[in-house]
mmCIF file of C-alpha atoms and ligand atoms in Angstrom:
data_model
loop_
_atom_site.group_PDB
_atom_site.id
_atom_site.type_symbol
_atom_site.label_atom_id
_atom_site.label_comp_id
_atom_site.label_asym_id
_atom_site.label_seq_id
_atom_site.Cartn_x
_atom_site.Cartn_y
_atom_site.Cartn_z
ATOM 1 C CA MET C 1 0.924 -123.307 86.388
ATOM 2 C CA PRO C 2 2.476 -125.398 83.551
ATOM 3 C CA GLU C 3 -0.164 -126.358 80.899
ATOM 4 C CA LEU C 4 0.084 -128.956 78.004
ATOM 5 C CA PRO C 5 1.977 -126.421 75.629
ATOM 6 C CA GLU C 6 4.565 -125.769 78.385
ATOM 7 C CA VAL C 7 5.065 -129.320 79.017
ATOM 8 C CA GLU C 8 5.425 -130.009 75.248
ATOM 9 C CA THR C 9 7.968 -127.083 75.107
ATOM 10 C CA THR C 10 9.772 -128.472 78.163
ATOM 11 C CA VAL C 11 9.942 -131.918 76.635
ATOM 12 C CA ARG C 12 11.341 -130.547 73.283
ATOM 13 C CA GLY C 13 13.933 -128.547 75.171
ATOM 14 C CA LEU C 14 14.986 -131.305 77.201
ATOM 15 C CA ALA C 15 15.372 -133.702 74.305
ATOM 16 C CA ARG C 16 18.185 -131.392 73.000
ATOM 17 C CA TYR C 17 20.211 -132.214 76.096
ATOM 18 C CA LEU C 18 19.008 -135.726 76.895
ATOM 19 C CA GLU C 19 18.283 -137.760 73.614
ATOM 20 C CA GLY C 20 20.997 -140.413 73.079
ATOM 21 C CA GLU C 21 22.804 -139.475 76.207
ATOM 22 C CA ARG C 22 23.957 -141.782 78.938
ATOM 23 C CA ILE C 23 22.763 -140.771 82.439
ATOM 24 C CA ALA C 24 26.074 -140.567 84.585
ATOM 25 C CA ARG C 25 24.646 -139.487 87.641
ATOM 26 C CA VAL C 26 21.258 -138.929 89.462
ATOM 27 C CA THR C 27 21.074 -136.999 92.575
ATOM 28 C CA LEU C 28 18.054 -136.734 94.918
ATOM 29 C CA ASN C 29 18.044 -133.899 97.360
ATOM 30 C CA ARG C 30 15.028 -135.083 99.241
ATOM 31 C CA ALA C 31 12.826 -138.115 99.473
ATOM 32 C CA ASP C 32 9.452 -136.708 97.866
ATOM 33 C CA LEU C 33 7.602 -134.294 95.878
ATOM 34 C CA ARG C 34 3.897 -134.658 95.988
ATOM 35 C CA ARG C 35 4.638 -138.335 96.868
ATOM 36 C CA PRO C 36 7.908 -139.962 97.467
ATOM 37 C CA PHE C 37 10.378 -140.759 94.514
ATOM 38 C CA PRO C 38 10.019 -144.349 93.370
ATOM 39 C CA PRO C 39 12.222 -146.723 95.344
ATOM 40 C CA GLY C 40 15.310 -147.658 93.307
ATOM 41 C CA LEU C 41 14.888 -144.599 90.951
ATOM 42 C CA VAL C 42 18.676 -143.663 91.178
ATOM 43 C CA GLN C 43 19.730 -147.165 90.453
ATOM 44 C CA ALA C 44 17.335 -147.561 87.657
ATOM 45 C CA LEU C 45 18.497 -144.536 85.828
ATOM 46 C CA THR C 46 22.209 -144.400 86.569
ATOM 47 C CA GLY C 47 24.128 -145.805 83.551
ATOM 48 C CA ALA C 48 21.017 -146.141 81.413
ATOM 49 C CA SER C 49 20.824 -144.289 78.121
ATOM 50 C CA ILE C 50 17.922 -141.935 77.056
ATOM 51 C CA THR C 51 16.276 -143.330 73.844
ATOM 52 C CA GLY C 52 13.891 -140.537 73.524
ATOM 53 C CA LEU C 53 11.394 -138.158 75.024
ATOM 54 C CA GLY C 54 7.704 -137.809 74.835
ATOM 55 C CA ARG C 55 4.558 -136.386 76.414
ATOM 56 C CA ARG C 56 1.039 -137.746 77.442
ATOM 57 C CA ALA C 57 -1.292 -135.078 78.499
ATOM 58 C CA LYS C 58 0.779 -132.964 81.132
ATOM 59 C CA TYR C 59 3.340 -135.598 81.782
ATOM 60 C CA GLY C 60 6.723 -135.737 80.543
ATOM 61 C CA LEU C 61 8.246 -138.977 79.438
ATOM 62 C CA ILE C 62 11.928 -139.933 79.357
ATOM 63 C CA HIS C 63 12.501 -143.390 77.918
ATOM 64 C CA THR C 64 15.635 -145.238 78.827
ATOM 65 C CA THR C 65 17.371 -148.206 77.367
ATOM 66 C CA ARG C 66 16.286 -150.402 80.289
ATOM 67 C CA GLY C 67 12.646 -150.570 79.241
ATOM 68 C CA GLN C 68 11.597 -148.069 81.813
ATOM 69 C CA THR C 69 10.322 -144.477 81.495
ATOM 70 C CA MET C 70 10.761 -141.796 83.903
ATOM 71 C CA VAL C 71 7.457 -139.829 84.090
ATOM 72 C CA PHE C 72 7.388 -136.341 85.463
ATOM 73 C CA HIS C 73 4.557 -133.906 86.224
ATOM 74 C CA LEU C 74 5.437 -130.324 86.873
ATOM 75 C CA GLY C 75 2.588 -129.649 89.226
ATOM 76 C CA MET C 76 1.967 -126.021 90.066
ATOM 77 C CA SER C 77 5.559 -124.681 90.064
ATOM 78 C CA GLY C 78 7.793 -127.435 88.526
ATOM 79 C CA ARG C 79 10.475 -126.380 85.921
ATOM 80 C CA TRP C 80 13.638 -127.949 84.608
ATOM 81 C CA ARG C 81 16.807 -125.719 84.887
ATOM 82 C CA ILE C 82 19.350 -126.470 82.098
ATOM 83 C CA GLU C 83 22.918 -126.199 83.014
ATOM 84 C CA PRO C 84 22.284 -124.279 86.174
ATOM 85 C CA GLU C 85 25.361 -122.164 87.349
ATOM 86 C CA LYS C 86 24.919 -123.083 90.794
ATOM 87 C CA PRO C 87 22.383 -125.283 92.767
ATOM 88 C CA GLU C 88 19.278 -123.823 94.065
ATOM 89 C CA ARG C 89 17.131 -124.711 96.996
ATOM 90 C CA HIS C 90 14.387 -126.450 95.244
ATOM 91 C CA ASP C 91 16.458 -128.540 92.713
ATOM 92 C CA HIS C 92 15.127 -131.840 94.049
ATOM 93 C CA LEU C 93 16.420 -134.034 91.242
ATOM 94 C CA VAL C 94 19.563 -133.517 89.247
ATOM 95 C CA LEU C 95 20.516 -135.460 86.211
ATOM 96 C CA GLU C 96 23.999 -135.354 84.810
ATOM 97 C CA THR C 97 24.755 -136.917 81.432
ATOM 98 C CA GLY C 98 27.858 -138.666 80.096
ATOM 99 C CA SER C 99 28.855 -135.656 78.174
ATOM 100 C CA GLY C 100 28.412 -133.188 81.140
ATOM 101 C CA HIS C 101 24.993 -131.687 80.720
ATOM 102 C CA VAL C 102 23.224 -131.001 83.966
ATOM 103 C CA LEU C 103 19.485 -130.777 84.381
ATOM 104 C CA ALA C 104 17.766 -129.949 87.507
ATOM 105 C CA LEU C 105 14.065 -130.552 88.292
ATOM 106 C CA ASN C 106 13.104 -127.575 90.508
ATOM 107 C CA ASP C 107 9.763 -127.489 92.318
ATOM 108 C CA ALA C 108 9.230 -124.930 94.951
ATOM 109 C CA ARG C 109 5.728 -126.079 95.925
ATOM 110 C CA ARG C 110 6.297 -129.712 95.273
ATOM 111 C CA PHE C 111 2.856 -130.575 93.769
ATOM 112 C CA GLY C 112 4.918 -132.310 90.926
ATOM 113 C CA SER C 113 5.734 -135.931 90.706
ATOM 114 C CA VAL C 114 8.209 -138.320 89.419
ATOM 115 C CA ASP C 115 7.442 -141.989 88.582
ATOM 116 C CA LEU C 116 9.215 -144.864 86.872
ATOM 117 C CA VAL C 117 7.106 -147.082 84.720
ATOM 118 C CA ASP C 118 7.784 -149.933 82.440
ATOM 119 C CA SER C 119 7.852 -148.423 78.974
ATOM 120 C CA ASP C 120 5.644 -151.241 77.573
ATOM 121 C CA GLN C 121 3.088 -150.789 80.294
ATOM 122 C CA LEU C 122 2.629 -146.910 79.959
ATOM 123 C CA ASP C 123 -0.846 -147.112 78.481
ATOM 124 C CA ALA C 124 -2.141 -149.260 81.403
ATOM 125 C CA TRP C 125 -0.343 -147.014 84.114
ATOM 126 C CA PRO C 126 -3.373 -145.790 86.367
ATOM 127 C CA PRO C 127 -3.113 -141.972 85.507
ATOM 128 C CA PHE C 128 -3.070 -142.858 81.772
ATOM 129 C CA ALA C 129 -5.395 -145.791 81.702
ATOM 130 C CA ALA C 130 -8.771 -143.950 81.554
ATOM 131 C CA MET C 131 -7.430 -140.961 79.895
ATOM 132 C CA GLY C 132 -9.016 -139.560 76.568
ATOM 133 C CA PRO C 133 -7.146 -138.819 73.386
ATOM 134 C CA GLU C 134 -4.437 -136.361 72.972
ATOM 135 C CA PRO C 135 -5.978 -133.012 71.759
ATOM 136 C CA LEU C 136 -3.366 -132.705 69.069
ATOM 137 C CA GLY C 137 -3.638 -136.256 67.845
ATOM 138 C CA GLU C 138 -5.863 -137.583 65.056
ATOM 139 C CA ASP C 139 -8.180 -139.461 67.308
ATOM 140 C CA PHE C 140 -9.324 -136.186 68.819
ATOM 141 C CA SER C 141 -11.721 -135.183 65.959
ATOM 142 C CA THR C 142 -15.197 -133.719 65.276
ATOM 143 C CA PRO C 143 -16.983 -137.069 65.189
ATOM 144 C CA TYR C 144 -15.371 -138.112 68.371
ATOM 145 C CA LEU C 145 -16.142 -134.867 70.307
ATOM 146 C CA ALA C 146 -19.743 -134.798 68.879
ATOM 147 C CA LYS C 147 -20.271 -138.161 70.162
ATOM 148 C CA ALA C 148 -18.766 -137.528 73.550
ATOM 149 C CA PHE C 149 -21.051 -134.400 73.878
ATOM 150 C CA SER C 150 -24.241 -136.010 72.578
ATOM 151 C CA GLU C 151 -27.193 -135.894 75.117
ATOM 152 C CA ARG C 152 -24.904 -134.413 77.737
ATOM 153 C CA VAL C 153 -26.579 -131.861 79.939
ATOM 154 C CA ALA C 154 -23.339 -130.743 81.643
ATOM 155 C CA PRO C 155 -21.873 -127.391 80.524
ATOM 156 C CA VAL C 156 -19.206 -127.728 77.816
ATOM 157 C CA LYS C 157 -16.310 -126.170 79.803
ATOM 158 C CA PRO C 158 -15.963 -128.681 82.619
ATOM 159 C CA LEU C 159 -16.534 -131.514 80.130
ATOM 160 C CA LEU C 160 -13.530 -130.316 78.091
ATOM 161 C CA LEU C 161 -11.396 -130.277 81.365
ATOM 162 C CA ASP C 162 -12.419 -133.954 82.105
ATOM 163 C CA GLN C 163 -9.267 -135.869 81.220
ATOM 164 C CA ARG C 164 -11.341 -139.014 80.321
ATOM 165 C CA ILE C 165 -12.892 -136.883 77.275
ATOM 166 C CA VAL C 166 -9.560 -135.198 76.232
ATOM 167 C CA ALA C 167 -6.257 -135.210 77.909
ATOM 168 C CA GLY C 168 -4.337 -132.445 79.288
ATOM 169 C CA LEU C 169 -6.541 -129.267 78.518
ATOM 170 C CA GLY C 170 -6.549 -126.674 81.284
ATOM 171 C CA ASP C 171 -8.594 -123.580 81.925
ATOM 172 C CA ILE C 172 -6.808 -121.079 79.666
ATOM 173 C CA TYR C 173 -6.883 -123.192 76.675
ATOM 174 C CA VAL C 174 -10.447 -124.146 77.067
ATOM 175 C CA CYS C 175 -11.497 -120.455 77.576
ATOM 176 C CA GLU C 176 -9.572 -119.475 74.551
ATOM 177 C CA ALA C 177 -10.755 -122.276 72.185
ATOM 178 C CA LEU C 178 -14.484 -121.811 73.151
ATOM 179 C CA HIS C 179 -14.027 -118.046 72.415
ATOM 180 C CA ARG C 180 -12.507 -118.803 68.991
ATOM 181 C CA ALA C 181 -15.184 -121.256 68.235
ATOM 182 C CA GLY C 182 -18.044 -118.785 69.389
ATOM 183 C CA ILE C 183 -19.446 -121.179 72.024
ATOM 184 C CA ARG C 184 -20.584 -120.106 75.566
ATOM 185 C CA PRO C 185 -18.611 -121.904 78.305
ATOM 186 C CA ASP C 186 -21.945 -122.790 80.179
ATOM 187 C CA ARG C 187 -23.827 -124.106 77.197
ATOM 188 C CA ALA C 188 -25.141 -127.722 77.669
ATOM 189 C CA ALA C 189 -22.656 -129.855 75.649
ATOM 190 C CA GLY C 190 -25.618 -131.910 74.200
ATOM 191 C CA THR C 191 -27.075 -128.748 72.619
ATOM 192 C CA ILE C 192 -23.923 -127.676 70.704
ATOM 193 C CA THR C 193 -24.431 -128.184 66.977
ATOM 194 C CA ARG C 194 -22.307 -130.532 64.847
ATOM 195 C CA LYS C 195 -21.161 -127.307 62.949
ATOM 196 C CA ALA C 196 -20.038 -125.557 66.187
ATOM 197 C CA VAL C 197 -18.157 -128.759 67.279
ATOM 198 C CA ALA C 198 -16.444 -128.675 63.913
ATOM 199 C CA ARG C 199 -15.228 -125.192 64.785
ATOM 200 C CA LEU C 200 -14.322 -126.184 68.308
ATOM 201 C CA VAL C 201 -12.061 -129.189 67.501
ATOM 202 C CA PRO C 202 -9.733 -127.090 65.180
ATOM 203 C CA ALA C 203 -9.855 -124.134 67.621
ATOM 204 C CA ILE C 204 -8.613 -126.276 70.391
ATOM 205 C CA LYS C 205 -5.756 -127.690 68.181
ATOM 206 C CA GLN C 206 -4.829 -124.240 66.993
ATOM 207 C CA VAL C 207 -4.682 -122.417 70.375
ATOM 208 C CA LEU C 208 -2.425 -125.320 71.619
ATOM 209 C CA ALA C 209 -0.113 -125.288 68.584
ATOM 210 C CA GLU C 210 0.211 -121.546 68.734
ATOM 211 C CA SER C 211 1.262 -121.687 72.288
ATOM 212 C CA ILE C 212 3.800 -124.475 71.441
ATOM 213 C CA GLU C 213 5.111 -122.401 68.768
ATOM 214 C CA ALA C 214 5.345 -119.319 71.001
ATOM 215 C CA GLY C 215 7.230 -121.480 73.488
ATOM 216 C CA GLY C 216 9.422 -122.831 70.766
ATOM 217 C CA SER C 217 10.536 -119.425 69.819
ATOM 218 C CA THR C 218 12.186 -118.915 73.301
ATOM 219 C CA ILE C 219 14.146 -122.294 72.863
ATOM 220 C CA ARG C 220 17.407 -120.319 72.121
ATOM 221 C CA ASP C 221 17.213 -119.115 75.762
ATOM 222 C CA TYR C 222 17.445 -122.718 77.005
ATOM 223 C CA ALA C 223 21.091 -122.884 76.743
ATOM 224 C CA GLN C 224 21.803 -119.874 78.912
ATOM 225 C CA PRO C 225 22.830 -120.311 82.342
ATOM 226 C CA ASN C 226 19.943 -120.654 84.747
ATOM 227 C CA GLY C 227 17.781 -121.152 81.660
ATOM 228 C CA GLU C 228 14.166 -122.017 82.313
ATOM 229 C CA LEU C 229 12.028 -124.207 80.286
ATOM 230 C CA GLY C 230 8.618 -123.964 79.253
ATOM 231 C CA TYR C 231 7.390 -120.638 80.311
ATOM 232 C CA PHE C 232 6.435 -117.834 78.002
ATOM 233 C CA ALA C 233 4.118 -114.878 77.773
ATOM 234 C CA ALA C 234 1.239 -115.442 75.408
ATOM 235 C CA SER C 235 -1.451 -112.917 74.507
ATOM 236 C CA TRP C 236 -4.964 -114.230 75.313
ATOM 237 C CA ARG C 237 -8.147 -112.922 73.715
ATOM 238 C CA VAL C 238 -10.454 -113.611 76.887
ATOM 239 C CA TYR C 239 -8.380 -115.374 79.545
ATOM 240 C CA GLY C 240 -7.498 -113.017 82.361
ATOM 241 C CA ARG C 241 -9.140 -110.086 80.486
ATOM 242 C CA GLU C 242 -12.230 -109.404 82.510
ATOM 243 C CA GLY C 243 -13.767 -106.018 81.707
ATOM 244 C CA GLN C 244 -11.403 -105.504 78.656
ATOM 245 C CA PRO C 245 -12.845 -105.244 75.089
ATOM 246 C CA CYS C 246 -13.231 -108.226 72.819
ATOM 247 C CA ASP C 247 -12.331 -107.969 69.188
ATOM 248 C CA CYS C 248 -16.097 -108.159 68.395
ATOM 249 C CA GLY C 249 -16.970 -104.920 70.254
ATOM 250 C CA GLY C 250 -18.202 -106.845 73.306
ATOM 251 C CA THR C 251 -16.725 -106.909 76.825
ATOM 252 C CA VAL C 252 -14.955 -109.916 78.428
ATOM 253 C CA GLN C 253 -16.720 -111.166 81.444
ATOM 254 C CA ARG C 254 -15.612 -113.653 84.109
ATOM 255 C CA PHE C 255 -17.769 -115.939 86.248
ATOM 256 C CA VAL C 256 -16.710 -118.907 88.579
ATOM 257 C CA GLN C 257 -17.647 -122.378 87.123
ATOM 258 C CA GLY C 258 -17.034 -125.326 89.253
ATOM 259 C CA GLY C 259 -14.637 -123.350 91.412
ATOM 260 C CA ARG C 260 -12.483 -122.065 88.533
ATOM 261 C CA SER C 261 -12.659 -118.723 86.793
ATOM 262 C CA THR C 262 -14.102 -118.687 83.211
ATOM 263 C CA PHE C 263 -13.645 -115.870 80.860
ATOM 264 C CA TRP C 264 -15.941 -115.274 77.893
ATOM 265 C CA CYS C 265 -17.575 -112.786 75.738
ATOM 266 C CA PRO C 266 -21.374 -112.792 75.944
ATOM 267 C CA ARG C 267 -21.585 -110.901 72.569
ATOM 268 C CA CYS C 268 -19.702 -113.374 70.364
ATOM 269 C CA GLN C 269 -20.063 -116.606 72.248
ATOM 270 C CA LYS C 270 -23.588 -118.242 71.900
HETATM 271 ZN ZN1 ZN Q 301 -16.538 -111.102 71.497
#
C-alpha cells in the first residue's frame, strides 16, 4: 500500500513528465474508482497546462493553469505507469501531454480516488480541512507534538496514525520511528517525556526522508517502458520482522493494536 514516501516519490517522478506540459488528451476508461470521477474532469483538464505538482499527506496534487488542481489518492494498489508500451486492463485514467508523454493511472483494486478542487480552496477541501501538519514540515516540531500528547491516555501509536495530529503517517513509518526513538507503541502518549518526544520527531522525519531518498534512487527506472513509480524495497528494523533479532540483542515482537499489526522490540523500547 503506497505510503507518504511512495506518494512523494511518485509526485517527483510525475513532475519530470508533467511540469510545464499542456494536457493534450484525457481518457477515462471507466466511470469511477472508489467514487465516480468528478463530472467535467476531462473537459477541465484537456488543454490546460500543468503549473506544478505537490503532495498533501498521501494525496498527490497536479496544479493546472485553470486554477484547478487534480487531487489523486493511490488507495491500496494505485500506481502511475509512465510511457506504457501498451494499455493495461486497470489503466483507468490516461493523460497525454502536448509533447507526447503518456501517463496512466492504474489501480487494480480501485480504492484510489481522483478529485478536482479549486487550487485556492485546497486547505478547505474536506479531507484536508481537519488535517494536522505535514510530518516533514517545520510545523511538526517537538513543542507541537508534546502539546498534542499532553494528558492523553491513548497509546502513542494510534495517536500518530490520527491524521488530525500529523498527516499521512502509516503503520510502517510509525513502527520504525517509535523503535528508533526507543518508545513502546502502547505507551500512554501523555506519559512520554519531553526528551523522548524530542527523539521521536526527528526519528519520524528521518525514516520518511530515508525512504524518499531510497525511492528517489530508483528514479532512473521511471523512463523505462512500463516503468512503475513509487515502489521500492526498504529494509526495516522492526516492521514485518516478528521473531527476528533487533540490533540491541532483543527479539522483535508483534501484537495487534486497533486491528493493525504493531512491531516492536521490548528490550529497547520503553
Ligand atoms: Zn531492540
